[in-house]
Short mmCIF file of C-alpha atoms in Angstrom, two decimals:
data_model
loop_
_atom_site.label_atom_id
_atom_site.label_comp_id
_atom_site.label_asym_id
_atom_site.label_seq_id
_atom_site.Cartn_x
_atom_site.Cartn_y
_atom_site.Cartn_z
CA UNK A 1201 8.67 14.83 -12.09
CA UNK A 1202 5.93 17.08 -13.60
CA UNK A 1203 3.34 17.76 -11.01
CA UNK A 1204 0.41 14.82 -11.21
CA UNK A 1205 -2.78 16.14 -11.83
CA UNK A 1206 -5.70 14.70 -10.13
CA UNK A 1207 -6.72 11.11 -9.42
CA UNK A 1208 -5.46 8.22 -11.17
CA UNK A 1209 -5.51 4.13 -11.25
CA UNK A 1210 -2.35 2.51 -11.69
CA UNK A 1211 -2.50 -0.90 -13.09
CA UNK A 1212 0.15 -3.58 -13.54
CA UNK A 1213 1.40 -6.67 -11.31
CA UNK A 1214 2.96 -7.36 -8.10
CA UNK A 1215 6.01 -9.99 -8.04
CA UNK A 1216 6.89 -11.52 -4.44
CA UNK A 1217 10.11 -13.61 -4.40
CA UNK A 1218 11.42 -15.13 -0.98
CA UNK A 1219 15.07 -15.97 -1.04
CA UNK A 1220 15.67 -17.48 2.50
CA UNK A 1221 15.40 -20.37 3.69
CA UNK A 1222 13.44 -21.72 0.59
CA UNK A 1223 13.07 -19.73 -2.74
CA UNK A 1224 9.53 -19.33 -3.49
CA UNK A 1225 7.98 -16.62 -5.84
CA UNK A 1226 4.57 -15.80 -7.46
CA UNK A 1227 3.06 -12.90 -9.73
CA UNK A 1228 -0.30 -11.56 -10.24
CA UNK A 1229 -2.36 -8.64 -11.50
CA UNK A 1230 -3.08 -5.84 -9.26
CA UNK A 1231 -4.06 -2.21 -9.03
CA UNK A 1232 -3.64 0.95 -6.64
CA UNK A 1233 -5.74 4.22 -6.90
CA UNK A 1234 -3.62 7.30 -6.46
CA UNK A 1235 -5.51 10.30 -4.80
CA UNK A 1236 -4.46 13.85 -5.15
CA UNK A 1237 -5.43 15.21 -1.64
CA UNK A 1238 -5.78 18.81 -3.18
CA UNK A 1239 -8.87 17.25 -5.54
CA UNK A 1240 -10.20 14.89 -2.45
CA UNK A 1241 -13.69 15.91 -2.61
CA UNK A 1242 -13.74 15.14 -6.14
CA UNK A 1243 -13.04 11.40 -5.51
CA UNK A 1244 -16.35 10.65 -6.84
CA UNK A 1245 -18.36 9.70 -9.97
CA UNK A 1246 -21.15 7.51 -10.45
CA UNK A 1247 -19.47 4.59 -9.72
CA UNK A 1248 -17.26 5.62 -6.87
CA UNK A 1249 -18.16 7.58 -3.62
CA UNK A 1250 -16.48 8.77 -0.45
CA UNK A 1251 -17.89 6.94 2.65
CA UNK A 1252 -21.00 5.58 0.80
CA UNK A 1253 -21.84 2.37 -0.64
CA UNK A 1254 -21.05 2.12 -4.37
CA UNK A 1255 -19.54 0.05 -6.91
CA UNK A 1256 -16.28 1.42 -5.64
CA UNK A 1257 -15.49 3.59 -2.70
CA UNK A 1258 -13.16 5.21 -0.47
CA UNK A 1259 -13.79 4.88 3.35
CA UNK A 1260 -12.06 7.10 5.74
CA UNK A 1261 -12.51 4.72 8.89
CA UNK A 1262 -9.93 2.30 6.71
CA UNK A 1263 -6.89 4.27 7.42
CA UNK A 1264 -5.05 6.36 9.79
CA UNK A 1265 -6.81 8.82 12.61
CA UNK A 1266 -10.01 8.36 14.36
CA UNK A 1267 -11.98 11.72 12.85
CA UNK A 1268 -14.56 11.03 9.90
CA UNK A 1269 -12.54 13.74 8.11
CA UNK A 1270 -9.69 11.93 6.07
CA UNK A 1271 -8.00 15.16 5.24
CA UNK A 1272 -7.93 16.06 9.41
CA UNK A 1273 -6.44 12.71 9.96
CA UNK A 1274 -3.64 13.22 7.26
CA UNK A 1275 -2.66 16.70 8.96
CA UNK A 1276 -2.96 14.98 12.44
CA UNK A 1277 -0.42 12.31 11.11
CA UNK A 1278 2.19 14.80 9.88
CA UNK A 1279 1.97 16.54 12.89
CA UNK A 1280 2.78 13.41 14.90
CA UNK A 1281 5.65 12.84 12.75
CA UNK A 1282 6.79 16.23 12.41
CA UNK A 1283 6.51 16.53 8.68
CA UNK A 1284 5.46 19.67 7.01
CA UNK A 1285 2.50 19.61 5.00
CA UNK A 1286 2.77 20.73 1.21
CA UNK A 1287 0.81 21.44 -1.64
CA UNK A 1288 1.59 18.38 -3.51
CA UNK A 1289 0.59 14.89 -1.37
CA UNK A 1290 -0.67 11.72 -2.74
CA UNK A 1291 -2.33 8.79 -0.91
CA UNK A 1292 -1.91 5.14 -2.72
CA UNK A 1293 -4.61 2.62 -1.90
CA UNK A 1294 -7.29 -0.02 -2.50
CA UNK A 1295 -10.67 1.11 -2.68
CA UNK A 1296 -13.46 -0.92 -1.29
CA UNK A 1297 -15.20 -2.87 -3.83
CA UNK A 1298 -19.12 -3.80 -2.93
CA UNK A 1299 -17.93 -2.36 0.49
CA UNK A 1300 -15.10 -5.13 0.88
CA UNK A 1301 -11.30 -4.30 0.94
CA UNK A 1302 -8.06 -5.46 2.40
CA UNK A 1303 -5.33 -3.15 2.32
CA UNK A 1304 -1.87 -4.70 2.93
CA UNK A 1305 -0.03 -1.55 2.16
CA UNK A 1306 -1.17 2.02 1.60
CA UNK A 1307 1.03 4.90 1.08
CA UNK A 1308 1.08 8.78 1.74
CA UNK A 1309 3.72 10.29 -0.40
CA UNK A 1310 4.71 13.76 0.26
CA UNK A 1311 6.43 15.93 -2.32
CA UNK A 1312 8.42 19.37 -1.98
CA UNK A 1313 7.94 22.38 -4.30
CA UNK A 1314 10.28 20.94 -6.60
CA UNK A 1315 8.19 18.04 -6.98
CA UNK A 1316 10.71 15.65 -5.56
CA UNK A 1317 9.35 13.18 -2.96
CA UNK A 1318 10.77 13.52 0.47
CA UNK A 1319 8.47 11.14 2.62
CA UNK A 1320 6.57 7.94 2.27
CA UNK A 1321 4.13 7.11 5.41
CA UNK A 1322 3.66 3.29 4.98
CA UNK A 1323 0.29 2.19 6.45
CA UNK A 1324 0.45 -1.52 6.77
CA UNK A 1325 -2.14 -3.97 7.87
CA UNK A 1326 -2.02 -7.74 8.72
CA UNK A 1327 -4.64 -10.29 8.98
CA UNK A 1328 -4.94 -9.97 12.63
CA UNK A 1329 -6.57 -6.75 12.80
CA UNK A 1330 -3.34 -5.12 13.34
CA UNK A 1331 -2.13 -1.84 11.91
CA UNK A 1332 1.10 0.30 12.17
CA UNK A 1333 2.28 3.32 10.11
CA UNK A 1334 6.09 3.66 9.19
CA UNK A 1335 7.31 7.19 8.56
CA UNK A 1336 9.90 7.04 5.77
CA UNK A 1337 12.54 9.60 4.67
CA UNK A 1338 13.04 9.46 0.94
CA UNK A 1339 16.45 10.26 -0.64
CA UNK A 1340 16.93 10.75 -4.36
CA UNK A 1341 18.91 8.59 -6.30
CA UNK A 1342 18.97 8.99 -10.46
CA UNK A 1343 15.02 8.47 -11.14
CA UNK A 1344 14.08 6.54 -7.92
CA UNK A 1345 13.81 7.56 -4.17
CA UNK A 1346 14.67 5.39 -1.65
CA UNK A 1347 14.35 5.22 2.10
CA UNK A 1348 14.24 2.31 4.68
CA UNK A 1349 12.54 1.73 8.26
CA UNK A 1350 12.79 -0.68 11.08
CA UNK A 1351 9.92 -3.18 10.88
CA UNK A 1352 7.80 -3.54 14.18
CA UNK A 1353 4.72 -5.54 13.39
CA UNK A 1354 3.73 -9.34 12.72
CA UNK A 1355 2.65 -9.53 8.89
CA UNK A 1356 3.33 -12.90 8.10
CA UNK A 1357 3.77 -16.14 9.97
CA UNK A 1358 7.00 -17.26 8.01
CA UNK A 1359 8.81 -13.80 9.09
CA UNK A 1360 10.17 -12.35 12.52
CA UNK A 1361 8.16 -9.20 13.92
CA UNK A 1362 11.39 -7.49 13.86
CA UNK A 1363 13.77 -6.49 10.44
CA UNK A 1364 14.28 -3.72 8.02
CA UNK A 1365 12.39 -2.59 5.39
CA UNK A 1366 13.93 -1.08 2.32
CA UNK A 1367 11.94 0.85 -0.20
CA UNK A 1368 12.32 2.15 -3.66
CA UNK A 1369 9.79 4.34 -5.72
CA UNK A 1370 9.59 5.73 -9.04
CA UNK A 1371 6.47 7.97 -9.62
CA UNK A 1372 5.25 9.97 -12.44
CA UNK A 1373 2.33 10.81 -14.16
CA UNK A 1374 2.71 7.65 -16.28
CA UNK A 1375 4.09 4.73 -14.20
CA UNK A 1376 4.28 3.92 -10.47
CA UNK A 1377 7.04 1.40 -9.40
CA UNK A 1378 7.13 0.37 -5.77
CA UNK A 1379 9.64 -2.09 -4.43
CA UNK A 1380 10.03 -3.38 -0.71
CA UNK A 1381 13.05 -5.45 0.10
CA UNK A 1382 12.73 -7.18 3.70
CA UNK A 1383 15.95 -8.20 5.49
CA UNK A 1384 16.14 -10.01 8.77
CA UNK A 1385 19.38 -10.21 10.60
CA UNK A 1386 21.25 -8.57 7.57
CA UNK A 1387 19.84 -11.29 5.50
CA UNK A 1388 17.67 -10.66 2.43
CA UNK A 1389 14.61 -12.37 2.83
CA UNK A 1390 11.96 -11.07 0.47
CA UNK A 1391 11.32 -8.54 -2.13
CA UNK A 1392 7.78 -7.29 -3.26
CA UNK A 1393 7.50 -4.95 -6.57
CA UNK A 1394 4.48 -3.54 -7.84
CA UNK A 1395 4.96 -2.03 -11.59
CA UNK A 1396 2.19 -0.11 -13.25
CA UNK A 1397 1.08 2.13 -15.60
CA UNK A 1398 -1.61 5.03 -15.34
CA UNK A 1399 -5.04 5.16 -16.20
CA UNK A 1400 -7.13 8.45 -15.67
CA UNK A 1401 -9.84 8.34 -12.82
CA UNK A 1402 -13.24 8.91 -14.28
CA UNK A 1403 -16.53 6.87 -14.69
CA UNK A 1404 -15.32 4.48 -17.50
CA UNK A 1405 -11.94 3.62 -15.84
CA UNK A 1406 -13.91 3.14 -12.26
CA UNK A 1407 -16.27 0.87 -14.11
CA UNK A 1408 -13.55 -1.11 -15.85
CA UNK A 1409 -11.45 -1.49 -12.74
CA UNK A 1410 -14.83 -2.66 -10.70
CA UNK A 1411 -15.46 -5.68 -13.05
CA UNK A 1412 -11.98 -6.54 -13.78
CA UNK A 1413 -10.95 -6.64 -10.02
CA UNK A 1414 -14.53 -7.15 -8.62
CA UNK A 1415 -13.10 -10.26 -6.43
CA UNK A 1416 -9.94 -8.54 -5.68
CA UNK A 1417 -10.32 -8.81 -1.98
CA UNK A 1418 -11.14 -12.38 -2.14
CA UNK A 1419 -8.21 -13.04 -4.23
CA UNK A 1420 -5.73 -10.98 -2.11
CA UNK A 1421 -6.89 -12.93 0.81
CA UNK A 1422 -7.16 -16.40 -0.59
CA UNK A 1423 -3.83 -15.91 -2.58
CA UNK A 1424 -2.27 -15.11 0.61
CA UNK A 1425 -3.54 -18.14 2.49
CA UNK A 1426 -2.68 -20.23 -0.67
CA UNK A 1427 0.76 -19.43 -0.68
CA UNK A 1428 1.05 -19.63 3.23
CA UNK A 1429 0.10 -23.17 2.84
CA UNK A 1430 2.82 -23.85 0.12
CA UNK A 1431 5.50 -22.35 2.50
CA UNK A 1432 3.99 -24.59 5.38
CA UNK A 1433 4.56 -27.80 3.23
CA UNK A 1434 8.05 -26.34 2.58
CA UNK A 1435 8.56 -26.51 6.43
CA UNK A 1436 9.36 -22.94 7.02
CA UNK A 1437 9.20 -21.91 10.74
CA UNK A 1438 6.15 -20.37 12.06
CA UNK A 1439 6.02 -17.40 14.14
CA UNK A 1440 3.10 -15.78 16.22
CA UNK A 1441 2.09 -12.19 16.61
CA UNK A 1442 2.43 -10.14 20.02
CA UNK A 1443 -0.66 -8.57 21.57
CA UNK A 1444 0.35 -5.09 19.86
CA UNK A 1445 0.45 -6.85 16.39
CA UNK A 1446 -3.71 -7.04 16.90
CA UNK A 1447 -4.06 -3.50 17.39
CA UNK A 1448 -4.45 -0.46 15.19
CA UNK A 1449 -1.96 1.63 15.97
CA UNK A 1450 -1.78 5.26 15.12
#
């Protein structure tokens, strides 16, 4: 993989499919912001700000750590998980739109000196104010990187708190593919796939993303509840969150 230059938007679609006990699937347009941490302070233009109100913005408090300095929080997180800091680290996330956002999943991807992805730190939020960060060791398999981690947070009322997530990542300067499979009791329960193409980060693309996804937070939340209602009607068992699933764990 070539070294990725500066920041990008990755725009495409998300596909969800549940396999058991009822088959249920849906697809919708989606995007992610890809932040080059070497150029974090350049993450701004007329329509995009850091820790300030704008059409689009990045807020440090939305993510791991307690400091107002995002890069300090990254360093603290790497130290916690005993992961070596490198010169090539990317953060995939949703920016705020008019100061509103809900980030189901953000990811810090760490590359070595050969530009090979070695770790993925997955930051998962739920609708109960819960947050957990999963450290995932990646292995290269052909053009993909794969890894898995034990689930330890309530996310959906129709899944158990425990299980295993398996990740597959394909990532270059033109395309981003991220697949997450969920297994419960060794049974394949769910797949979620984000497949996208890159757009340069600049004023024009920021404005385009704003108008195209200005209701993105509302749509993410409303789609989730809509699909939950459909699953409830199908008669799926409902699980409830634990106390720790309502906390922002670092």
